[in-house]
Short mmCIF file of C-alpha atoms and ligand atoms in Angstrom, two decimals:
data_model
loop_
_atom_site.label_atom_id
_atom_site.label_comp_id
_atom_site.label_asym_id
_atom_site.label_seq_id
_atom_site.Cartn_x
_atom_site.Cartn_y
_atom_site.Cartn_z
CA MET A 1 -0.08 0.14 -0.30
CA SER A 2 1.12 3.04 -0.95
CA LYS A 3 1.26 6.47 1.19
CA VAL A 4 -0.96 8.16 -0.35
CA VAL A 5 -3.25 5.13 -0.75
CA LYS A 6 -2.77 4.52 2.88
CA ALA A 7 -3.29 8.27 3.67
CA LYS A 8 -6.45 8.14 1.74
CA TYR A 9 -7.50 4.90 3.54
CA THR A 10 -7.00 6.36 7.25
CA ALA A 11 -7.80 9.54 6.54
CA GLU A 12 -11.14 10.75 8.57
CA ALA A 13 -14.10 11.16 6.81
CA VAL A 14 -16.57 13.05 8.73
CA PRO A 15 -14.62 16.57 10.80
CA GLY A 16 -14.98 17.41 14.26
CA PHE A 17 -16.26 20.19 15.81
CA THR A 18 -13.62 22.97 16.91
CA HIS A 19 -13.53 24.86 19.80
CA ARG A 20 -16.30 27.26 19.05
CA THR A 21 -18.43 25.59 17.02
CA ALA A 22 -18.63 22.67 20.11
CA LEU A 23 -19.32 25.49 22.13
CA GLU A 24 -21.97 26.85 19.77
CA GLU A 25 -23.54 23.58 19.71
CA ALA A 26 -23.85 23.72 23.11
CA ALA A 27 -25.85 26.36 23.81
CA ARG A 28 -28.41 25.05 21.24
CA CYS A 29 -28.97 22.41 24.17
CA LEU A 30 -31.79 22.52 25.96
CA LEU A 31 -30.60 21.48 29.30
CA CYS A 32 -33.59 19.83 30.20
CA HIS A 33 -34.87 18.53 33.15
CA ASP A 34 -35.70 15.24 32.48
CA ALA A 35 -33.32 14.42 29.52
CA PRO A 36 -34.74 12.04 27.57
CA CYS A 37 -31.48 11.93 25.19
CA SER A 38 -30.10 9.32 28.15
CA LYS A 39 -33.07 7.32 27.79
CA GLY A 40 -31.89 6.76 24.23
CA CYS A 41 -28.87 5.74 24.95
CA PRO A 42 -28.17 1.62 25.49
CA ALA A 43 -25.20 2.67 27.73
CA GLY A 44 -26.92 5.40 29.86
CA THR A 45 -24.47 7.66 28.79
CA ASP A 46 -25.83 11.57 30.08
CA PRO A 47 -25.55 13.77 27.07
CA ALA A 48 -27.36 16.36 29.18
CA LYS A 49 -24.55 16.07 32.04
CA PHE A 50 -21.35 16.35 29.32
CA ILE A 51 -23.15 18.91 26.83
CA ARG A 52 -23.50 21.33 30.30
CA SER A 53 -20.28 20.50 31.22
CA ILE A 54 -18.88 22.03 27.78
CA ARG A 55 -21.24 24.93 28.14
CA PHE A 56 -19.44 26.48 31.18
CA ARG A 57 -16.20 24.79 29.56
CA ASN A 58 -15.80 21.98 32.42
CA VAL A 59 -14.23 20.05 29.21
CA LYS A 60 -12.30 17.80 31.85
CA GLY A 61 -15.75 16.97 33.43
CA ALA A 62 -17.66 16.17 30.43
CA ALA A 63 -14.87 13.66 29.52
CA GLU A 64 -14.73 12.67 33.24
CA THR A 65 -18.62 11.61 32.57
CA ILE A 66 -18.46 10.52 29.11
CA ARG A 67 -15.77 7.43 30.17
CA GLU A 68 -17.29 7.11 34.14
CA ASN A 69 -20.61 5.47 31.86
CA ASN A 70 -18.91 4.22 28.43
CA VAL A 71 -14.58 2.98 28.72
CA LEU A 72 -15.94 2.87 24.60
CA GLY A 73 -16.91 7.01 24.69
CA GLY A 74 -14.32 7.71 21.39
CA SER A 75 -15.23 4.80 19.65
CA CYS A 76 -19.09 5.22 20.39
CA ALA A 77 -18.59 9.20 19.51
CA ARG A 78 -17.63 8.37 16.15
CA VAL A 79 -19.92 4.51 15.55
CA CYS A 80 -22.78 4.85 17.59
CA PRO A 81 -26.44 4.90 15.33
CA TYR A 82 -27.34 8.23 16.80
CA ASP A 83 -29.94 9.30 14.69
CA ASN A 84 -31.76 5.95 15.85
CA LEU A 85 -30.51 7.11 19.68
CA CYS A 86 -30.18 9.90 21.84
CA GLU A 87 -30.37 12.06 18.99
CA GLU A 88 -33.65 10.61 18.04
CA ALA A 89 -34.89 11.29 21.35
CA CYS A 90 -33.78 14.80 21.25
CA SER A 91 -35.91 17.44 22.74
CA ARG A 92 -35.28 19.97 19.69
CA CYS A 93 -35.90 17.58 17.17
CA GLY A 94 -39.87 19.33 17.63
CA ILE A 95 -38.15 22.61 16.75
CA ASP A 96 -35.41 22.71 14.70
CA ARG A 97 -32.74 19.49 14.66
CA PRO A 98 -31.34 17.48 16.81
CA ILE A 99 -28.50 18.27 19.30
CA GLU A 100 -25.36 17.04 17.60
CA ILE A 101 -24.60 14.99 20.18
CA GLY A 102 -22.01 12.22 18.73
CA LYS A 103 -20.38 15.00 17.77
CA LEU A 104 -19.71 16.70 21.27
CA GLN A 105 -19.04 13.55 22.84
CA ARG A 106 -15.94 13.10 20.29
CA TYR A 107 -15.05 16.89 21.27
CA ALA A 108 -14.80 16.03 24.88
CA ILE A 109 -12.36 12.15 23.94
CA GLU A 110 -10.62 14.67 21.50
CA GLN A 111 -10.00 16.94 24.47
CA GLU A 112 -9.01 14.34 26.53
CA LYS A 113 -6.65 12.79 24.82
CA LEU A 114 -4.93 16.28 23.28
CA PHE A 115 -4.92 17.52 26.83
CA LYS A 116 -3.45 13.76 28.78
CA MET A 117 -6.00 13.99 31.38
CA LYS A 118 -6.80 11.63 33.41
CA THR A 119 -10.33 10.58 33.76
CA LEU A 120 -11.04 7.03 35.03
CA LYS A 121 -8.61 5.68 38.21
CA ALA A 122 -8.48 2.06 39.40
CA PRO A 123 -9.41 2.06 43.33
CA SER A 124 -6.87 1.54 45.53
CA LYS A 125 -8.65 -1.19 47.72
CA LYS A 126 -8.22 -4.21 46.15
CA GLN A 127 -10.58 -7.44 45.55
CA ALA A 128 -8.57 -11.10 46.16
CA GLU A 129 -10.67 -12.48 42.89
CA LYS A 130 -9.35 -12.94 39.37
CA VAL A 131 -12.23 -13.20 36.65
CA ALA A 132 -10.93 -13.65 32.99
CA CYS A 133 -12.37 -12.52 30.00
CA VAL A 134 -11.92 -13.84 26.35
CA GLY A 135 -11.66 -12.00 23.69
CA ALA A 136 -11.00 -8.16 23.86
CA GLY A 137 -13.84 -6.66 21.63
CA PRO A 138 -16.35 -4.42 23.28
CA ALA A 139 -18.47 -6.34 25.40
CA SER A 140 -15.17 -7.98 27.32
CA LEU A 141 -13.81 -4.17 27.21
CA ALA A 142 -16.63 -2.74 28.75
CA CYS A 143 -16.53 -5.92 31.34
CA ALA A 144 -13.04 -5.98 32.24
CA ALA A 145 -13.28 -1.61 32.92
CA GLU A 146 -16.05 -1.83 35.14
CA LEU A 147 -14.75 -5.04 37.57
CA ALA A 148 -11.27 -2.95 37.53
CA LYS A 149 -12.93 -0.32 38.70
CA ALA A 150 -14.45 -2.43 41.27
CA GLY A 151 -11.20 -3.56 42.46
CA TYR A 152 -10.99 -6.92 40.50
CA LYS A 153 -7.83 -8.51 38.93
CA VAL A 154 -8.96 -8.48 35.08
CA THR A 155 -7.13 -10.78 32.90
CA ILE A 156 -8.29 -10.16 28.86
CA PHE A 157 -7.03 -13.47 26.44
CA GLU A 158 -7.09 -11.86 22.72
CA ARG A 159 -6.30 -14.56 20.32
CA GLU A 160 -4.65 -11.69 18.03
CA GLU A 161 -2.24 -9.40 18.50
CA LYS A 162 -4.40 -6.41 19.33
CA ALA A 163 -7.34 -5.39 21.68
CA GLY A 164 -10.82 -4.18 20.09
CA GLY A 165 -12.74 -6.91 18.14
CA MET A 166 -14.46 -5.67 15.18
CA LEU A 167 -13.38 -2.02 16.29
CA THR A 168 -9.93 -2.82 15.05
CA TYR A 169 -10.27 -5.79 12.13
CA GLY A 170 -13.82 -4.79 10.98
CA ILE A 171 -14.75 -1.04 10.85
CA VAL A 172 -13.38 0.82 7.84
CA PRO A 173 -10.32 3.69 9.59
CA SER A 174 -11.89 6.32 7.82
CA ARG A 175 -14.99 6.28 10.42
CA LEU A 176 -13.04 5.17 12.83
CA PRO A 177 -9.43 5.98 13.35
CA GLN A 178 -7.04 3.15 15.19
CA SER A 179 -5.62 5.80 17.41
CA VAL A 180 -9.29 6.97 18.84
CA VAL A 181 -9.68 2.81 19.21
CA ASP A 182 -5.69 2.37 21.20
CA HIS A 183 -6.60 6.21 22.75
CA ASP A 184 -9.77 3.46 24.61
CA ILE A 185 -8.12 1.10 25.13
CA ALA A 186 -5.13 2.30 27.03
CA GLN A 187 -8.31 3.84 30.03
CA VAL A 188 -8.65 0.37 30.18
CA LYS A 189 -5.30 -0.92 30.35
CA GLY A 190 -5.16 2.04 33.02
CA LEU A 191 -7.36 0.04 35.31
CA GLY A 192 -4.50 -2.32 35.57
CA VAL A 193 -6.19 -4.81 33.59
CA LYS A 194 -3.56 -7.20 32.03
CA PHE A 195 -3.84 -8.24 28.46
CA VAL A 196 -3.01 -11.48 27.21
CA PHE A 197 -2.65 -11.39 23.32
CA ASN A 198 -2.35 -14.25 20.48
CA THR A 199 -4.01 -16.57 22.79
CA GLU A 200 -7.55 -18.23 21.78
CA ALA A 201 -8.31 -19.09 25.59
CA LYS A 202 -8.85 -22.87 26.53
CA ALA A 203 -11.26 -24.25 29.38
CA GLU A 204 -7.72 -24.91 31.28
CA ASP A 205 -6.41 -21.54 30.55
CA LEU A 206 -9.52 -20.44 32.49
CA GLU A 207 -9.98 -22.75 35.67
CA ALA A 208 -7.69 -20.60 38.19
CA PHE A 209 -10.26 -17.55 37.72
CA ASP A 210 -12.89 -17.10 39.98
CA ALA A 211 -15.24 -16.05 37.38
CA VAL A 212 -14.80 -15.27 33.68
CA PHE A 213 -17.30 -14.00 31.00
CA VAL A 214 -17.43 -14.13 27.24
CA GLY A 215 -17.69 -11.68 24.55
CA THR A 216 -15.88 -13.85 21.58
CA GLY A 217 -17.95 -11.94 19.11
CA LEU A 218 -18.81 -13.78 15.80
CA TRP A 219 -15.83 -14.11 13.26
CA ASP A 220 -17.37 -17.75 11.31
CA ALA A 221 -19.10 -15.91 7.86
CA ASN A 222 -21.97 -16.62 6.93
CA LEU A 223 -21.95 -17.70 3.18
CA PRO A 224 -24.70 -18.54 1.10
CA LYS A 225 -23.82 -21.26 -1.35
CA LEU A 226 -22.38 -20.34 -4.63
CA LYS A 227 -20.74 -22.36 -7.38
CA GLY A 228 -17.38 -21.18 -7.67
CA ALA A 229 -16.46 -20.33 -3.88
CA GLU A 230 -13.20 -22.03 -3.56
CA LEU A 231 -11.80 -19.84 -6.02
CA LYS A 232 -8.70 -16.98 -5.19
CA GLY A 233 -11.03 -13.82 -5.03
CA VAL A 234 -14.09 -14.52 -3.41
CA TYR A 235 -14.09 -13.52 0.38
CA SER A 236 -16.15 -13.31 3.79
CA ALA A 237 -16.30 -9.29 4.92
CA VAL A 238 -14.84 -10.11 7.81
CA ASP A 239 -11.58 -12.14 5.51
CA TYR A 240 -11.71 -8.63 3.21
CA LEU A 241 -11.34 -6.00 6.30
CA LYS A 242 -9.47 -7.90 8.27
CA GLN A 243 -6.62 -8.91 5.49
CA ALA A 244 -6.85 -4.80 4.34
CA ARG A 245 -6.46 -3.83 8.22
CA THR A 246 -3.40 -6.11 8.11
CA LYS A 247 -1.51 -7.41 5.83
CA LYS A 248 -1.04 -3.67 4.29
CA LYS A 249 1.70 -3.68 1.28
CA ASP A 250 0.59 -6.79 0.08
CA PHE A 251 -3.09 -6.33 0.19
CA ASP A 252 -4.06 -6.68 -3.55
CA PRO A 253 -8.18 -5.17 -2.96
CA GLY A 254 -9.19 -6.14 -6.60
CA LYS A 255 -9.35 -3.85 -9.84
CA ARG A 256 -13.30 -4.07 -10.18
CA VAL A 257 -14.75 -5.79 -6.93
CA ILE A 258 -18.48 -6.77 -6.42
CA VAL A 259 -19.56 -6.93 -3.08
CA VAL A 260 -23.14 -8.96 -1.42
CA GLY A 261 -25.13 -7.30 1.15
CA GLY A 262 -27.06 -3.79 2.01
CA GLY A 263 -25.68 -3.22 5.91
CA ASP A 264 -23.23 -1.27 6.85
CA VAL A 265 -20.80 -4.17 6.47
CA ALA A 266 -21.42 -4.06 2.85
CA ILE A 267 -20.63 -0.52 2.29
CA ASP A 268 -17.68 -0.15 4.90
CA CYS A 269 -15.82 -3.18 2.75
CA ALA A 270 -16.73 -1.20 -0.58
CA VAL A 271 -15.61 2.38 1.12
CA THR A 272 -12.60 -0.47 1.98
CA ALA A 273 -11.82 -1.56 -1.64
CA LYS A 274 -12.23 1.91 -3.14
CA LEU A 275 -10.04 3.88 -1.13
CA LEU A 276 -7.08 1.23 -1.48
CA GLY A 277 -7.53 1.67 -5.16
CA ALA A 278 -10.04 -0.69 -7.11
CA GLU A 279 -11.49 0.92 -10.69
CA ASP A 280 -14.68 -0.29 -10.48
CA VAL A 281 -16.93 -0.95 -7.04
CA ARG A 282 -20.61 -1.60 -7.08
CA ILE A 283 -22.50 -3.28 -3.97
CA LEU A 284 -24.88 -6.23 -5.12
CA TYR A 285 -28.29 -6.60 -2.49
CA ARG A 286 -30.55 -8.21 -3.49
CA ARG A 287 -34.26 -6.23 -1.92
CA THR A 288 -34.80 -2.52 -2.55
CA ILE A 289 -32.07 0.16 -1.67
CA GLU A 290 -35.20 0.90 1.25
CA GLU A 291 -35.04 -2.86 2.73
CA ALA A 292 -31.57 -2.13 3.16
CA PRO A 293 -30.38 -1.99 6.90
CA ALA A 294 -27.54 0.46 6.62
CA ASN A 295 -27.46 3.71 7.32
CA ILE A 296 -28.52 6.12 4.27
CA ASN A 297 -25.90 8.08 5.30
CA GLU A 298 -23.41 6.26 4.76
CA PHE A 299 -24.91 5.19 1.23
CA HIS A 300 -24.56 9.22 0.03
CA TYR A 301 -21.18 8.80 1.13
CA ALA A 302 -20.76 5.20 -0.71
CA LEU A 303 -21.89 7.44 -3.94
CA SER A 304 -19.98 9.87 -3.66
CA LEU A 305 -16.55 7.63 -3.80
CA GLY A 306 -18.37 6.43 -7.21
CA ILE A 307 -19.16 3.30 -5.79
CA GLY A 308 -22.32 1.77 -7.73
CA ILE A 309 -25.51 0.23 -6.36
CA THR A 310 -27.58 -2.63 -8.28
CA THR A 311 -30.47 -3.52 -6.55
CA GLY A 312 -33.01 -6.87 -6.62
CA LEU A 313 -29.79 -9.54 -7.73
CA TYR A 314 -28.25 -11.99 -6.04
CA PRO A 315 -25.19 -13.54 -7.57
CA VAL A 316 -25.03 -17.57 -7.38
CA ALA A 317 -21.44 -18.46 -9.12
CA ALA A 318 -18.30 -17.28 -9.61
CA ILE A 319 -16.57 -18.41 -12.45
CA GLY A 320 -12.53 -17.99 -13.97
CA THR A 321 -10.08 -20.65 -13.72
CA LYS A 322 -8.56 -22.64 -10.27
CA THR A 323 -6.43 -18.96 -9.72
CA LYS A 324 -8.59 -16.09 -10.40
CA MET A 325 -11.80 -15.30 -10.78
CA ASN A 326 -12.77 -13.47 -13.10
CA LYS A 327 -16.91 -12.73 -13.18
CA VAL A 328 -19.93 -13.23 -11.22
CA GLU A 329 -23.55 -14.39 -12.53
CA ALA A 330 -26.15 -13.13 -11.00
CA VAL A 331 -30.13 -13.81 -10.78
CA GLY A 332 -33.13 -11.88 -10.10
CA PHE A 333 -34.65 -11.94 -6.52
CA TYR A 334 -38.31 -10.47 -7.38
CA ASP A 335 -37.53 -11.23 -10.96
CA LYS A 336 -37.45 -15.10 -11.42
CA LYS A 337 -36.02 -14.98 -14.89
CA ALA A 338 -33.06 -12.13 -14.63
CA LYS A 339 -29.43 -12.95 -14.97
CA ALA A 340 -26.92 -10.46 -15.02
CA GLU A 341 -22.71 -11.06 -15.61
CA PHE A 342 -20.71 -9.02 -13.58
CA SER A 343 -17.02 -8.87 -13.92
CA CYS A 344 -14.74 -8.71 -11.81
CA ASP A 345 -11.98 -10.42 -9.69
CA ALA A 346 -12.86 -10.09 -5.98
CA LEU A 347 -16.40 -11.32 -4.40
CA VAL A 348 -17.32 -10.07 -1.17
CA PHE A 349 -19.73 -11.77 0.94
CA ALA A 350 -21.19 -8.82 4.00
CA THR A 351 -24.04 -11.08 4.42
CA GLY A 352 -23.69 -11.62 7.82
CA GLN A 353 -21.65 -13.42 10.91
CA LYS A 354 -22.34 -16.51 12.89
CA PRO A 355 -20.61 -18.04 15.88
CA GLU A 356 -17.30 -20.29 16.03
CA ASP A 357 -17.90 -23.12 18.26
CA GLN A 358 -17.44 -22.56 22.03
CA SER A 359 -17.65 -25.46 23.87
CA ALA A 360 -14.34 -24.67 25.85
CA TYR A 361 -16.12 -22.52 28.45
CA GLY A 362 -18.55 -24.04 29.59
CA VAL A 363 -21.35 -22.64 28.12
CA ASP A 364 -25.14 -23.52 26.65
CA VAL A 365 -25.62 -22.67 23.43
CA ASN A 366 -28.81 -22.05 21.31
CA GLU A 367 -29.92 -23.90 17.82
CA LYS A 368 -27.88 -21.62 15.94
CA GLY A 369 -24.56 -21.25 18.32
CA PHE A 370 -25.07 -18.24 20.30
CA VAL A 371 -24.15 -18.79 24.09
CA LYS A 372 -27.69 -19.06 26.10
CA VAL A 373 -27.59 -16.11 29.10
CA LYS A 374 -30.38 -15.19 32.32
CA LYS A 375 -30.69 -11.73 33.36
CA GLY A 376 -27.53 -10.02 33.59
CA GLY A 377 -26.05 -12.03 31.28
CA LYS A 378 -25.64 -15.28 33.22
CA ALA A 379 -24.77 -18.36 31.39
CA GLY A 380 -24.31 -20.33 34.44
CA GLY A 381 -22.19 -21.45 37.60
CA LYS A 382 -18.89 -18.77 36.99
CA PHE A 383 -19.09 -18.29 33.62
CA PHE A 384 -20.82 -15.10 31.96
CA ALA A 385 -21.47 -13.80 28.35
CA ALA A 386 -22.62 -10.52 26.26
CA GLY A 387 -21.89 -8.70 22.91
CA ASP A 388 -23.00 -10.40 19.73
CA ILE A 389 -22.16 -13.80 21.26
CA VAL A 390 -24.99 -13.62 22.92
CA ASN A 391 -27.56 -10.94 20.82
CA GLY A 392 -26.57 -12.21 17.27
CA GLY A 393 -24.80 -9.07 16.21
CA LYS A 394 -25.98 -5.93 17.10
CA THR A 395 -24.06 -2.30 17.65
CA VAL A 396 -20.77 -1.52 19.81
CA VAL A 397 -22.84 0.66 21.87
CA GLU A 398 -25.22 -2.85 22.78
CA ALA A 399 -22.30 -4.37 23.79
CA VAL A 400 -20.69 -2.33 26.12
CA ALA A 401 -23.93 -1.74 28.09
CA GLU A 402 -24.25 -5.80 28.41
CA GLY A 403 -20.62 -5.62 29.09
CA LYS A 404 -21.49 -3.22 31.65
CA GLU A 405 -24.66 -5.36 32.64
CA ALA A 406 -22.51 -9.05 33.24
CA ALA A 407 -19.92 -7.39 35.17
CA ALA A 408 -22.34 -5.83 37.52
CA SER A 409 -23.86 -9.76 37.52
CA ILE A 410 -20.23 -10.95 38.22
CA ILE A 411 -19.62 -8.71 41.39
CA ALA A 412 -22.88 -9.87 43.05
CA TYR A 413 -22.01 -13.18 41.91
CA LEU A 414 -18.26 -12.93 43.91
CA GLU A 415 -19.62 -11.33 46.58
CA LYS A 416 -22.01 -13.94 47.42
CA LYS A 417 -19.58 -16.13 47.23
CA GLY A 418 -17.22 -14.74 49.13
CA VAL A 419 -20.29 -14.32 52.13
CA LYS A 420 -20.70 -18.92 52.04
C1 FAD B 501 -17.72 -4.08 9.29
C2 FAD B 501 -18.61 -4.20 10.50
C3 FAD B 501 -18.94 -2.60 10.68
C4 FAD B 501 -19.46 -2.20 12.00
N1 FAD B 501 -20.35 -0.84 11.86
C5 FAD B 501 -20.31 -0.69 13.20
C6 FAD B 501 -21.07 0.75 12.86
O1 FAD B 501 -20.69 1.65 12.22
N2 FAD B 501 -22.02 1.24 14.72
C7 FAD B 501 -21.66 0.08 15.57
O2 FAD B 501 -22.11 0.21 16.15
N3 FAD B 501 -21.70 -1.49 15.82
C8 FAD B 501 -21.04 -1.30 14.52
N4 FAD B 501 -20.35 -3.35 14.02
C9 FAD B 501 -21.23 -4.41 15.08
C10 FAD B 501 -20.10 -4.06 15.93
O3 FAD B 501 -19.00 -3.40 15.45
C11 FAD B 501 -20.04 -5.52 17.29
O4 FAD B 501 -21.68 -5.22 18.04
C12 FAD B 501 -19.35 -5.42 18.24
O5 FAD B 501 -17.78 -5.18 17.61
C13 FAD B 501 -19.92 -6.47 18.87
O6 FAD B 501 -18.79 -6.37 20.28
P1 FAD B 501 -17.94 -7.81 20.64
O7 FAD B 501 -17.08 -7.59 21.96
O8 FAD B 501 -19.25 -8.82 21.32
O9 FAD B 501 -17.14 -8.58 19.92
P2 FAD B 501 -15.89 -8.26 18.81
O10 FAD B 501 -16.00 -7.45 18.56
O11 FAD B 501 -16.36 -8.96 17.47
O12 FAD B 501 -14.83 -8.98 19.24
C14 FAD B 501 -14.49 -10.30 19.98
C15 FAD B 501 -13.48 -10.18 20.02
O13 FAD B 501 -13.27 -11.67 20.99
C16 FAD B 501 -11.32 -12.40 20.40
N5 FAD B 501 -12.35 -14.04 20.05
C17 FAD B 501 -13.13 -14.53 19.33
N6 FAD B 501 -12.27 -15.76 20.24
C18 FAD B 501 -11.40 -16.11 20.74
C19 FAD B 501 -11.11 -16.95 21.53
N7 FAD B 501 -11.39 -18.23 21.29
N8 FAD B 501 -9.94 -16.52 22.29
C20 FAD B 501 -9.77 -15.76 22.87
N9 FAD B 501 -9.89 -14.51 21.86
C21 FAD B 501 -11.43 -14.61 21.05
C22 FAD B 501 -11.87 -11.89 18.98
O14 FAD B 501 -10.66 -12.23 18.24
C23 FAD B 501 -12.20 -10.20 19.38
O15 FAD B 501 -11.28 -9.59 19.26
C24 FAD B 501 -19.62 -3.35 12.92
C25 FAD B 501 -19.23 -4.93 12.26
C26 FAD B 501 -18.70 -5.29 11.59
C27 FAD B 501 -17.69 -6.43 10.95
S1 SF4 B 502 -32.52 16.07 24.72
FE1 SF4 B 502 -31.56 17.37 23.67
S2 SF4 B 502 -31.69 19.60 24.16
FE2 SF4 B 502 -32.35 18.34 26.26
S3 SF4 B 502 -30.52 17.78 27.58
FE3 SF4 B 502 -30.56 16.49 25.68
S4 SF4 B 502 -29.12 16.96 24.06
FE4 SF4 B 502 -29.75 18.44 25.26
#
């Protein structure tokens, strides 16, 4: 990857607020007594409180409010679907337009980093019990941070060489720069949480721990039946995105790329291909654009980069030689007689993820392989679970909320155990 291409791939798509624009935006806030924006956040962020702090130029206070509630406040500020959450609930919607809560959160966390503010502190009193977290994605990071704040010794086992899960290996850096993810992870490390990388946790690794949290996410691809699926150039979305993030110089995104799917993941794949230099990129979605689950702003962004979108078709065969595919055959989803062919040397399936085998972790799974839990992420005995591996794949902020809830259950479990 040349320096120019890399700069394009990692450059942020949306600029943040300056001091002046942040203060102007904060001044629009009505400081509502009942703060409906707060109820709109799955993780319980209190925008009214941190926006008030920004308004009174207490940016450290704002960053503290955000971090105390959500250790991944920087990442969530970039990737949360605000328009369906806090901003949709904002009282100003009834007047003109909602407060840009996400961008104000981003501003506070950017200032935290710029001025090296210390916003979280590990307690001096330590508990005797040890907790293991499997996976270093948002669910585990949030769970680990809550436990560390309560004085527990936490070790996270992660099979990759870096923490962050989909934040580090999935979401495209033009939406979520790696430096933002790393700064969030530094807050978790600052609380004393220990990380063991390049380690796929085994049952025996977990024996010495008093409680175990499973936050392994969804890393197996849900690939539809396809003739020629074994050809070089056919990828799952997560493989494609991960290779783009990790292989750097050696990654060839393809010249003509077809991405199959209609969600945010499909858009991230198409944007990745385009920013890495693919000449012709097209999203192929079997239903209509109105039915596509991706955020409409993300579709606009993809269109602005020159990415094409074709609806009503799905692929049935990849065609080419053993070493390289060169075209894909598609048929109609609504119009059964419709047929089309597209030249392409990379075909990326963004058609969903499924769980891997979780049998090492003493947890029960349902018929689809998701971990079964009771309220508070209780999965039986000393095991707890949350995030995508439980909810089937939702959002970062929901993984954070569930990870925090599981931490509260783990604390209750350990306190009860300690009394006996
Ligand atoms: C391309 C893409 C774009 C997305 N865009 C958005 C978005 O814009 N906004 C949004 O809110 N959400 C988005 N999501 C969804 C979001 O990323 C997930 O909901 C969230 O990351 C789930 O967190 P998690 O901790 O449950 O799992 P993950 O993030 O998947 O983390 C799980 C971690 O566990 C590790 N692991 C797995 N098995 C083991 C094992 N046996 N031992 C040790 N480690 C293990 C994995 O390596 C990984 O690091 C996107 C997802 C993808 C794929
Ligand atoms: S609902 Fe909107 S206007 Fe009211 S406190 Fe929240 S952000 Fe401010």
